[in-house]
PDB file of C-alpha atoms in Angstrom:
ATOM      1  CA  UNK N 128      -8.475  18.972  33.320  1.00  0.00           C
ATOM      2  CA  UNK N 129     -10.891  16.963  34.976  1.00  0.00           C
ATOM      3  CA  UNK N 130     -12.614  15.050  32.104  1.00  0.00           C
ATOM      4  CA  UNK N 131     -16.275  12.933  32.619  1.00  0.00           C
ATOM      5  CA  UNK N 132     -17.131  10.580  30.120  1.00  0.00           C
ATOM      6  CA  UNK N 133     -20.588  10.487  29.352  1.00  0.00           C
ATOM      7  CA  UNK N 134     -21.282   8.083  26.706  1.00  0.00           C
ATOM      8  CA  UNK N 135     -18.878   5.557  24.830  1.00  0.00           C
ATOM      9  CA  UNK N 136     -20.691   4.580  21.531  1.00  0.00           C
ATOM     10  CA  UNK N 137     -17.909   3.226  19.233  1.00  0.00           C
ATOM     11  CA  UNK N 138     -18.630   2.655  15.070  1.00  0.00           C
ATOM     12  CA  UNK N 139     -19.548  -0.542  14.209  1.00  0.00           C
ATOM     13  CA  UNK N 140     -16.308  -0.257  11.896  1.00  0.00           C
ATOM     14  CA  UNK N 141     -14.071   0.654  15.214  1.00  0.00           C
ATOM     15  CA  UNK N 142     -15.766  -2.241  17.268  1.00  0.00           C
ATOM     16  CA  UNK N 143     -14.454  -4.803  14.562  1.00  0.00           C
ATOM     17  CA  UNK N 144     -11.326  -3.409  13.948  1.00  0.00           C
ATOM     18  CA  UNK N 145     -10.893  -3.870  17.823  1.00  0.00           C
ATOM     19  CA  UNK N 146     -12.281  -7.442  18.203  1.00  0.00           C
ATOM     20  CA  UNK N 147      -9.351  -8.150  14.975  1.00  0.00           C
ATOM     21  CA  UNK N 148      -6.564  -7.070  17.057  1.00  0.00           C
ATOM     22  CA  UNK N 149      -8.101  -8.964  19.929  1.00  0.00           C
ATOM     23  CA  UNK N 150      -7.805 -11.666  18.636  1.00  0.00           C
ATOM     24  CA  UNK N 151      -4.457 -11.067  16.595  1.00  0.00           C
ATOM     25  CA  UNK N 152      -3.043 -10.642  20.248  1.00  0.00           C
ATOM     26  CA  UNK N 153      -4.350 -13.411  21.106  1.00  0.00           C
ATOM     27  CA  UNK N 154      -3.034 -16.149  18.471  1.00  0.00           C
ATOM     28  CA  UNK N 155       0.447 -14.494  17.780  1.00  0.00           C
ATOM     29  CA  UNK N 156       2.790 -13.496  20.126  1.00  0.00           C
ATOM     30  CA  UNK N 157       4.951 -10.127  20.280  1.00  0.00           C
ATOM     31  CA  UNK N 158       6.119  -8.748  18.290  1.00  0.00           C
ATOM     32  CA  UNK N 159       4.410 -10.754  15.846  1.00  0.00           C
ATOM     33  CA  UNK N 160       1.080  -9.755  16.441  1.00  0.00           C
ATOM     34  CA  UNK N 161       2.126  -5.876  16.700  1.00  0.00           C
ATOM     35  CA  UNK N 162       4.097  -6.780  12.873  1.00  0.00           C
ATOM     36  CA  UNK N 163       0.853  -8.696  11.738  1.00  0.00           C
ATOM     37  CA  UNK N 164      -1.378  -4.733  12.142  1.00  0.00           C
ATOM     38  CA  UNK N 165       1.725  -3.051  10.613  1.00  0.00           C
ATOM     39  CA  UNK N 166       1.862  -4.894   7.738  1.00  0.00           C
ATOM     40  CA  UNK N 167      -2.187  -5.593   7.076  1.00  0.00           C
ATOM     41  CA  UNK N 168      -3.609  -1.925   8.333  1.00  0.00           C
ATOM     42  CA  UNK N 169      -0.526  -0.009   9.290  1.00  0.00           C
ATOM     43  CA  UNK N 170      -0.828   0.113  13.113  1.00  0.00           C
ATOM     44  CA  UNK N 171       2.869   0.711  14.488  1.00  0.00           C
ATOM     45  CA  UNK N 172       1.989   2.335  17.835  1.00  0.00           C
ATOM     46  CA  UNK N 173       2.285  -1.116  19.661  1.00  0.00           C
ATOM     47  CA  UNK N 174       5.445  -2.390  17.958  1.00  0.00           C
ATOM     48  CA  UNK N 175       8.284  -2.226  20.212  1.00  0.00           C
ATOM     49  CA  UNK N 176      11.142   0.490  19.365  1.00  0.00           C
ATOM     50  CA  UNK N 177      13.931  -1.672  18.518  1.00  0.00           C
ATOM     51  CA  UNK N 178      11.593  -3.837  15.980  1.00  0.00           C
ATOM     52  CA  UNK N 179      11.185  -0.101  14.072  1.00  0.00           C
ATOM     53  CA  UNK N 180      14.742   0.735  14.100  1.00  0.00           C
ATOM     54  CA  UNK N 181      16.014  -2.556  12.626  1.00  0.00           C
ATOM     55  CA  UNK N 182      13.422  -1.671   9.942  1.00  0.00           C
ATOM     56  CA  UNK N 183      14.511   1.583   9.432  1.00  0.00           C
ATOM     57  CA  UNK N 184      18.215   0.439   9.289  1.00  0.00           C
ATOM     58  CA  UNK N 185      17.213  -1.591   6.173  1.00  0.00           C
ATOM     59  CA  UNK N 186      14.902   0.329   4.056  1.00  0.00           C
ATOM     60  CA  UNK N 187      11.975  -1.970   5.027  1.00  0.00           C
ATOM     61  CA  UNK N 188       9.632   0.373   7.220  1.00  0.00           C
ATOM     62  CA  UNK N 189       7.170   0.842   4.326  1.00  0.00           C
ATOM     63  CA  UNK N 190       5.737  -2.515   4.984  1.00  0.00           C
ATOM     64  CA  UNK N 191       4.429  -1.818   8.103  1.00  0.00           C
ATOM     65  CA  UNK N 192       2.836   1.662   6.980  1.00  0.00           C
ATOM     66  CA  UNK N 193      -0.585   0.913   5.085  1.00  0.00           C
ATOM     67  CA  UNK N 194      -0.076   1.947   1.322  1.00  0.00           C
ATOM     68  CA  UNK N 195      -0.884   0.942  -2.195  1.00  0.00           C
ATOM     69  CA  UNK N 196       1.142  -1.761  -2.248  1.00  0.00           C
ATOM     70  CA  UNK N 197      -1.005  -3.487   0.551  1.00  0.00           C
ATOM     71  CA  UNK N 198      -4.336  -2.580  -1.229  1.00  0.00           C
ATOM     72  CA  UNK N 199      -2.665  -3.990  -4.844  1.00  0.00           C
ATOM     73  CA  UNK N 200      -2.324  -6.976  -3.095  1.00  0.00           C
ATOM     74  CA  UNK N 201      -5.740  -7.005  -1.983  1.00  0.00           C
ATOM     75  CA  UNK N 202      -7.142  -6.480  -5.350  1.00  0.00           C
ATOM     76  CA  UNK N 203      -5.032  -8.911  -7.552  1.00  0.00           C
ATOM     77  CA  UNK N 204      -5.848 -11.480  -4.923  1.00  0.00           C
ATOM     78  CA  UNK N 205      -9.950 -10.286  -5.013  1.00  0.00           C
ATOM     79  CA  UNK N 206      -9.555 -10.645  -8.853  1.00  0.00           C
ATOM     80  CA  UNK N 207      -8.080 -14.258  -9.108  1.00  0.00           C
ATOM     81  CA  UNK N 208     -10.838 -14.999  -6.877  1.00  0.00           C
ATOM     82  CA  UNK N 209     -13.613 -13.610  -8.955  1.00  0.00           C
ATOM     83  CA  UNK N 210     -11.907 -13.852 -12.831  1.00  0.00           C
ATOM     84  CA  UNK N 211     -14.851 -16.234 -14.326  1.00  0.00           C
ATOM     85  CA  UNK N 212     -17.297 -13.920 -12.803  1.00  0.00           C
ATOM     86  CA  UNK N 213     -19.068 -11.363 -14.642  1.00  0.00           C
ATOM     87  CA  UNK N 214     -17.210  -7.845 -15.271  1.00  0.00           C
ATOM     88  CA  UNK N 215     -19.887  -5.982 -13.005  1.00  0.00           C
ATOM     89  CA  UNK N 216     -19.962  -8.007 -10.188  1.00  0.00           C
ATOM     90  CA  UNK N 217     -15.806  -8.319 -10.010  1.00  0.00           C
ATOM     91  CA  UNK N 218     -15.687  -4.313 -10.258  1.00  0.00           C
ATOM     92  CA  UNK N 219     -18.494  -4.157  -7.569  1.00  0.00           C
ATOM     93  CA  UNK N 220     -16.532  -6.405  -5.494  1.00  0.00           C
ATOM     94  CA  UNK N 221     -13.198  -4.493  -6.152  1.00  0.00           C
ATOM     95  CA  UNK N 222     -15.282  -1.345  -5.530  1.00  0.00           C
ATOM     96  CA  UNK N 223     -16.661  -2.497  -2.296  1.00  0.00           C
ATOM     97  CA  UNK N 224     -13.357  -4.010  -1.210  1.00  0.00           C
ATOM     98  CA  UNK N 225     -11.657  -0.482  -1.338  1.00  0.00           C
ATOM     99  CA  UNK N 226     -14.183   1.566   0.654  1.00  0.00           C
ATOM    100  CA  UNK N 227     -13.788  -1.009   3.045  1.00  0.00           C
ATOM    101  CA  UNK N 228     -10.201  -1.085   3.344  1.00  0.00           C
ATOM    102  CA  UNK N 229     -10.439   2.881   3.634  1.00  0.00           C
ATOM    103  CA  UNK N 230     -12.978   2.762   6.992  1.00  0.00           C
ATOM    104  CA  UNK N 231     -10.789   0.014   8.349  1.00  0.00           C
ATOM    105  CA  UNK N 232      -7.078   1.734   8.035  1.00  0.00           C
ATOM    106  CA  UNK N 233      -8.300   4.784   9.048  1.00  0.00           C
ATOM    107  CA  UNK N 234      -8.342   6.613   5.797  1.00  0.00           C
ATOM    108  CA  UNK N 235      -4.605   7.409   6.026  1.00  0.00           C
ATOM    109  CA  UNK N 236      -3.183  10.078   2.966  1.00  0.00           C
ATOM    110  CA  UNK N 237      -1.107   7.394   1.468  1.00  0.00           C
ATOM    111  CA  UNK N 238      -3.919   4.811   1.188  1.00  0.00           C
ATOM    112  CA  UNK N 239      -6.296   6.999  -0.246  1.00  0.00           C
ATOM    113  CA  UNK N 240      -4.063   8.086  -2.886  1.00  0.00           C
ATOM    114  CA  UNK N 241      -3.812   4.798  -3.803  1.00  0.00           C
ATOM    115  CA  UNK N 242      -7.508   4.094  -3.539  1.00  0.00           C
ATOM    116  CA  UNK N 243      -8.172   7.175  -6.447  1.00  0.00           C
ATOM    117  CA  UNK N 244      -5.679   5.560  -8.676  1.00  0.00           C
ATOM    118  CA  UNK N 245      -7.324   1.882  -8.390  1.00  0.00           C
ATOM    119  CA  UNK N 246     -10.817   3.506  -8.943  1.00  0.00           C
ATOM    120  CA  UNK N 247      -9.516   5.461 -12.031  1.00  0.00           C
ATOM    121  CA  UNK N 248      -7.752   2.053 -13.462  1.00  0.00           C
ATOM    122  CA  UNK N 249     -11.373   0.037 -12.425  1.00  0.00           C
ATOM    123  CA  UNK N 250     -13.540   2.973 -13.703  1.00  0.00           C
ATOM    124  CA  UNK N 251     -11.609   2.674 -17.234  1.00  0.00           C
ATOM    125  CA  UNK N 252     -11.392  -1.134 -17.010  1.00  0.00           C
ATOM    126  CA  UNK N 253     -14.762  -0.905 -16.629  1.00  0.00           C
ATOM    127  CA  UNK N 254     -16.169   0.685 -19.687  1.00  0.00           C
ATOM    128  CA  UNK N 255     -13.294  -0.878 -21.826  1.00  0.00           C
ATOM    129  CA  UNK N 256     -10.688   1.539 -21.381  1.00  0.00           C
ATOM    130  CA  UNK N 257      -7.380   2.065 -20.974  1.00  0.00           C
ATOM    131  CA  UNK N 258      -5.492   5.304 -19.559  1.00  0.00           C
ATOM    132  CA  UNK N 259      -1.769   5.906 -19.587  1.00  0.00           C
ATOM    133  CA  UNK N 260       0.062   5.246 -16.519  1.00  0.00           C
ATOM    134  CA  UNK N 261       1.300   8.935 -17.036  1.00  0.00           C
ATOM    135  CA  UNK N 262      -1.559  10.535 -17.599  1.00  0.00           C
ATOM    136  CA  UNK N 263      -3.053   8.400 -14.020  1.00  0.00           C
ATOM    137  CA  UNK N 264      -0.661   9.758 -11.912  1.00  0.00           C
ATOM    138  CA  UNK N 265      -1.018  13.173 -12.888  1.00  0.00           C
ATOM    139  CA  UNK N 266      -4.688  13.092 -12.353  1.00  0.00           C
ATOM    140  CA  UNK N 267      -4.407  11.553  -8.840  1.00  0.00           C
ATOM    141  CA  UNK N 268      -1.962  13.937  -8.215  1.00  0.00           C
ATOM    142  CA  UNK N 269      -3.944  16.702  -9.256  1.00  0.00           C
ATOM    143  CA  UNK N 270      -6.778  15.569  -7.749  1.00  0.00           C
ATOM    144  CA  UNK N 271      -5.437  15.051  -4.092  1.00  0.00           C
ATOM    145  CA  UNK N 272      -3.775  18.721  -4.800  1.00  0.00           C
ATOM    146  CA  UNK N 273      -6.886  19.672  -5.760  1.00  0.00           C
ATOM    147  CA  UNK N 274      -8.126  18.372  -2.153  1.00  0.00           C
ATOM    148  CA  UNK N 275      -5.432  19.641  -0.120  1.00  0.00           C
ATOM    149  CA  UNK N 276      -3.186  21.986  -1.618  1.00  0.00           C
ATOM    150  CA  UNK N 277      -0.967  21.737   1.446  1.00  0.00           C
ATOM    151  CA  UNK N 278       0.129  18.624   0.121  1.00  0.00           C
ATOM    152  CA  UNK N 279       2.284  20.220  -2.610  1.00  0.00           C
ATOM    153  CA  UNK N 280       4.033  22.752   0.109  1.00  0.00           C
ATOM    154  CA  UNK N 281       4.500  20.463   3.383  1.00  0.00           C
ATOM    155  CA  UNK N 282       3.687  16.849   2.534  1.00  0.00           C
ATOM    156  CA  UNK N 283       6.797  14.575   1.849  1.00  0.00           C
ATOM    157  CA  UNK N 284       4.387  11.736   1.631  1.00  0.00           C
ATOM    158  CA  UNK N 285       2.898  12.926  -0.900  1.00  0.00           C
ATOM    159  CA  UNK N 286       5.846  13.627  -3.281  1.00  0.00           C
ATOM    160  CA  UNK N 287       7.414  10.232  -2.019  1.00  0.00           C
ATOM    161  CA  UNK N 288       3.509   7.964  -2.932  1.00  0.00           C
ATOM    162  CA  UNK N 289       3.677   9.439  -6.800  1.00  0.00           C
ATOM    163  CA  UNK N 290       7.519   8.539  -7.405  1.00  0.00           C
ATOM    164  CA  UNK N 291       6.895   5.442  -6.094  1.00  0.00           C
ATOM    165  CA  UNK N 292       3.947   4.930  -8.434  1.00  0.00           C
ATOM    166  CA  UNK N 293       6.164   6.057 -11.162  1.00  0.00           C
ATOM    167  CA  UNK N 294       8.194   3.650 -10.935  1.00  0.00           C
ATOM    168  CA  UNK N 295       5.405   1.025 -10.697  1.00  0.00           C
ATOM    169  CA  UNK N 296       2.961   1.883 -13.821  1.00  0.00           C
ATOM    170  CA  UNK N 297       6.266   3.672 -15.666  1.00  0.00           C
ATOM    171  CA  UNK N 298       9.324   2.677 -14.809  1.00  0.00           C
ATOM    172  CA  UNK N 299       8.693  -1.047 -14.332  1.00  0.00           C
ATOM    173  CA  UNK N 300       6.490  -2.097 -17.272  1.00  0.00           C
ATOM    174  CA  UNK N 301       9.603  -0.416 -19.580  1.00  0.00           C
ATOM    175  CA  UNK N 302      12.254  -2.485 -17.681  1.00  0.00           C
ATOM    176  CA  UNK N 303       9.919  -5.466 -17.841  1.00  0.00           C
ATOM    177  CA  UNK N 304      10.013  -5.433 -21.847  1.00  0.00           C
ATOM    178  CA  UNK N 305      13.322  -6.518 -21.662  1.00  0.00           C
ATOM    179  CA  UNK N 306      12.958  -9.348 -19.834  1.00  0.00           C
ATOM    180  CA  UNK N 307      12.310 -13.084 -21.027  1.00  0.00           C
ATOM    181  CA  UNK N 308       8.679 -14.282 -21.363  1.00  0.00           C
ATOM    182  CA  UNK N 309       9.139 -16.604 -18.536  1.00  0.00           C
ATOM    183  CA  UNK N 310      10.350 -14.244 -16.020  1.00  0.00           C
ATOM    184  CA  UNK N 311       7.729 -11.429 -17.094  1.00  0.00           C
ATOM    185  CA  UNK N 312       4.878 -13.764 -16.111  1.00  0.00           C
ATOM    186  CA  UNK N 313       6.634 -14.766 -12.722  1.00  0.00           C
ATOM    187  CA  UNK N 314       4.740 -13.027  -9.905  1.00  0.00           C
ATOM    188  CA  UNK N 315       7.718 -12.858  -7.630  1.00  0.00           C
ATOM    189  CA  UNK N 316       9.850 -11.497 -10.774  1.00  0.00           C
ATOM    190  CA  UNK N 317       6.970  -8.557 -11.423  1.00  0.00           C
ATOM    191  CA  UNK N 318       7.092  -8.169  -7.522  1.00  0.00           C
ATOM    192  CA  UNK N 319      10.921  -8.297  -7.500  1.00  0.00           C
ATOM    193  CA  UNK N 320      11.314  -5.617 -10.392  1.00  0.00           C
ATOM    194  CA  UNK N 321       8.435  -3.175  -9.242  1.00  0.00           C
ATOM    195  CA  UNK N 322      10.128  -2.859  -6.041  1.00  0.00           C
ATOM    196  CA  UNK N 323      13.540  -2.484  -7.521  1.00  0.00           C
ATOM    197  CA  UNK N 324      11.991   0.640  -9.667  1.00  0.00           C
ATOM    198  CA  UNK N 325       9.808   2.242  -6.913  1.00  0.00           C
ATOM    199  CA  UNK N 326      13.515   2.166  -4.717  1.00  0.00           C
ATOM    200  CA  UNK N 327      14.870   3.838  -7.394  1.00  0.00           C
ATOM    201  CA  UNK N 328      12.615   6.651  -8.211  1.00  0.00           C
ATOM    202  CA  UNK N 329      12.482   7.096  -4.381  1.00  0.00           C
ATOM    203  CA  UNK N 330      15.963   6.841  -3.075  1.00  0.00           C
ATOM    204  CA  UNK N 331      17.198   9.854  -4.790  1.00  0.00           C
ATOM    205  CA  UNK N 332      14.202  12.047  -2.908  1.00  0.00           C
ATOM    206  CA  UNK N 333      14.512   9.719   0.846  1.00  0.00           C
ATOM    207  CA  UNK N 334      18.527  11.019   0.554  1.00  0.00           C
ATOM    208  CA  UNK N 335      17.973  14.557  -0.168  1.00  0.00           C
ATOM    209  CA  UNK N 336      15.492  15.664   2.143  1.00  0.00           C
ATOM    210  CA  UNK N 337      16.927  12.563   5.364  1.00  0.00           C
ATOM    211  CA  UNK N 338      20.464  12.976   5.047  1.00  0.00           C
ATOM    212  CA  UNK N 339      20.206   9.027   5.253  1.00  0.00           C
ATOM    213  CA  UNK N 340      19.690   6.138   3.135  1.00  0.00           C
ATOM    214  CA  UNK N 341      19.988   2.154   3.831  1.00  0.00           C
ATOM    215  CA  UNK N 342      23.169   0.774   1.681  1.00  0.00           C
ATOM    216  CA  UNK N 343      21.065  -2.589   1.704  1.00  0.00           C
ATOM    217  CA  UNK N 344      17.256  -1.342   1.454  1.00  0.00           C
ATOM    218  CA  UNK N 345      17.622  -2.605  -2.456  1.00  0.00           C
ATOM    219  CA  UNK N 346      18.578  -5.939  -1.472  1.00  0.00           C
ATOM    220  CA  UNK N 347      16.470  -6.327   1.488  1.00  0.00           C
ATOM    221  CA  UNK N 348      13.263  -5.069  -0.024  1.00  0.00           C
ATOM    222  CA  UNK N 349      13.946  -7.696  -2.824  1.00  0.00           C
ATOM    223  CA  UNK N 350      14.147 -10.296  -0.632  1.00  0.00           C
ATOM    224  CA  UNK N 351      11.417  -9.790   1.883  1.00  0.00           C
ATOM    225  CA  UNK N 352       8.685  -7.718  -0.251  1.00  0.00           C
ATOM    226  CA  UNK N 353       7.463 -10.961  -1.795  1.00  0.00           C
ATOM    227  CA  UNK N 354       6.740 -12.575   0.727  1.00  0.00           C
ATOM    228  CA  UNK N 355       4.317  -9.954   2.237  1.00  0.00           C
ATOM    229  CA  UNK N 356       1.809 -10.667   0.641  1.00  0.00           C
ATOM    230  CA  UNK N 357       1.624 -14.462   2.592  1.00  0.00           C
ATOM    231  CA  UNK N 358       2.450 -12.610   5.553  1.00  0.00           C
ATOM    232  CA  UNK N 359      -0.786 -10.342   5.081  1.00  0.00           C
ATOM    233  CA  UNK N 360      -2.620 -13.641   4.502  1.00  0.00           C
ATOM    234  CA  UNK N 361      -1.217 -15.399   7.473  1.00  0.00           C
ATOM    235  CA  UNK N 362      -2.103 -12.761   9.939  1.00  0.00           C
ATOM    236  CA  UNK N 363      -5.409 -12.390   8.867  1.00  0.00           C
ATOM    237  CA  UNK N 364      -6.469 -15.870   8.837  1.00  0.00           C
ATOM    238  CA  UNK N 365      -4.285 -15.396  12.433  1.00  0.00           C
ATOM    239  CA  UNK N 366      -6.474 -12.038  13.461  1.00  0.00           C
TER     240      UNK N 366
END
C-alpha cells in the first residue's frame, strides 16, 4: 500500500519517553542501554537476541518485562522519601506516581494489575485500613476479569501475575515469621525471600503449560533480583 503521512503530532507523554531513551543511548552503551528500558519500562524490542536467551536460560527474563515488582520498587523508594510528610500528600504522591508510571510503560496488562492492587493497599492505608492479602488478590482478580473476561480463558499472564502475588502478600509474610528479627528487617532478606516464594508459586504453572523450566532460575533470581532495584536507579539517573 502506498501510505502518505499527513500529520505527525506525538503525546507529550510519547515525546518524553523518546527524548529518555535518547539519551539512555546516548550515556550507556549496548546492550546496556537496551537492558537499562527492559528493566525500568519493559522495552525489549532493541535488546539483542542472544542477551534474551541467556535470560531465558536462567529464569531471569521477568526483569526486563515491566511488572509489579518494578512499580513496588518505585513506591517503597517514593515512601522513604516522603515518610515525615503528611499522610495526604505521601498518598497523593504515590497516587500520582502510578498514573504516571502507567502512561509511560504503555499501560501493559501486567502493570496495571499491579497498579489496582497498590491503589486498593493505598486506598485502605489511607482511611486507616487494612485488607487481607487474600481477600486483595481476589478483588484484583475479579476486577481485571471483570474488565476482560478473556483473561480467565487465554491469558497466561494473567494466571502467572496473581500466583506470583500470592506468594508475595501470602506466601512470604508466613515464611517470614519464622525468621530472626534481624533478618526480617533486612531489605535484601525480604527481597531474597519474596522472590524465593513468587518462584515457587510460579514454577509449578511456567512447567506445565512450557514444557521448560531453568534448574538455576531459584538461585539466579536470588542473586541478581536485589540488585535491580540500583540498577533501575542507575539507568535512570543514566537516561
Amino acid at each position: 500500500a502506498q501510505l502518505t503521512v499527513t500529520a505527525h503530532n506525538p503525546s507529550l507523554i510519547a515525546e518524553l519517553r523518546r527524548n529518555f531513551i535518547v539519551g539512555m543511548q546516548n550515556a550507556l552503551p549496548e546492550p546496556a542501554a537496551s537492558f537499562g528500558m527492559g528493566i525500568l519500562v519493559g522495552q525489549r524490542a532493541t535488546l539483542p537476541e542472544d542477551v534474551k536467551q541467556d535470560l531465558l536460560m536462567v529464569g531471569l527474563t521477568h526483569i526486563i518485562a515491566v511488572s509489579g515488582y518494578n512499580l513496588t520498587i518505585i513506591l517503597r523508594a517514593s515512601g522513604g522519601l516522603f515518610a515525615k510528610q503528611s499522610k495526604r500528600l505521601t498518598t497523593l504522591f504515590a497516587v500520582g506516581l502510578i498514573l504516571v508510571f502507567l502512561l509511560i510503560t504503555g499501560s501493559s496488562a501486567s502493570i496495571v494489575r499491579a497498579a489496582i492492587v497498590s491503589m486498593l493497599s493505598i486506598s485502605a492505608a489511607y482511611y486507616g485500613r487494612s485488607i487481607k492479602p487474600l481477600n486483595l488478590i481476589a478483588l484484583a482478580a475479579a476486577i481485571t476479569a471483570w474488565a476482560n473476561p478473556m483473561y480467565i480463558w487465554a491469558d497466561l499472564g494473567w494466571y502467572l501475575s496473581f500466583l506470583a502475588f500470592y506468594g508475595v502478600l501470602v506466601l512470604a509474610p508466613l515464611l517470614s515469621k519464622r525468621l530472626t528479627p534481624r533478618l526480617r528487617n533486612s531489605i535484601i532478606a525480604m527481597i531474597a525471600l519474596e522472590t524465593i516464594c513468587a518462584e515457587i508459586m510460579t514454577m509449578p504453572f511456567v512447567l506445565f503449560n512450557f514444557g521448560q523450566v531453568s534448574l538455576i532460575g531459584l538461585l539466579a533470581n536470588v542473586l541478581v533480583v536485589v540488585f535491580i532495584p540500583l540498577a533501575m536507579l542507575l539507568s535512570l539517573i543514566a537516561g
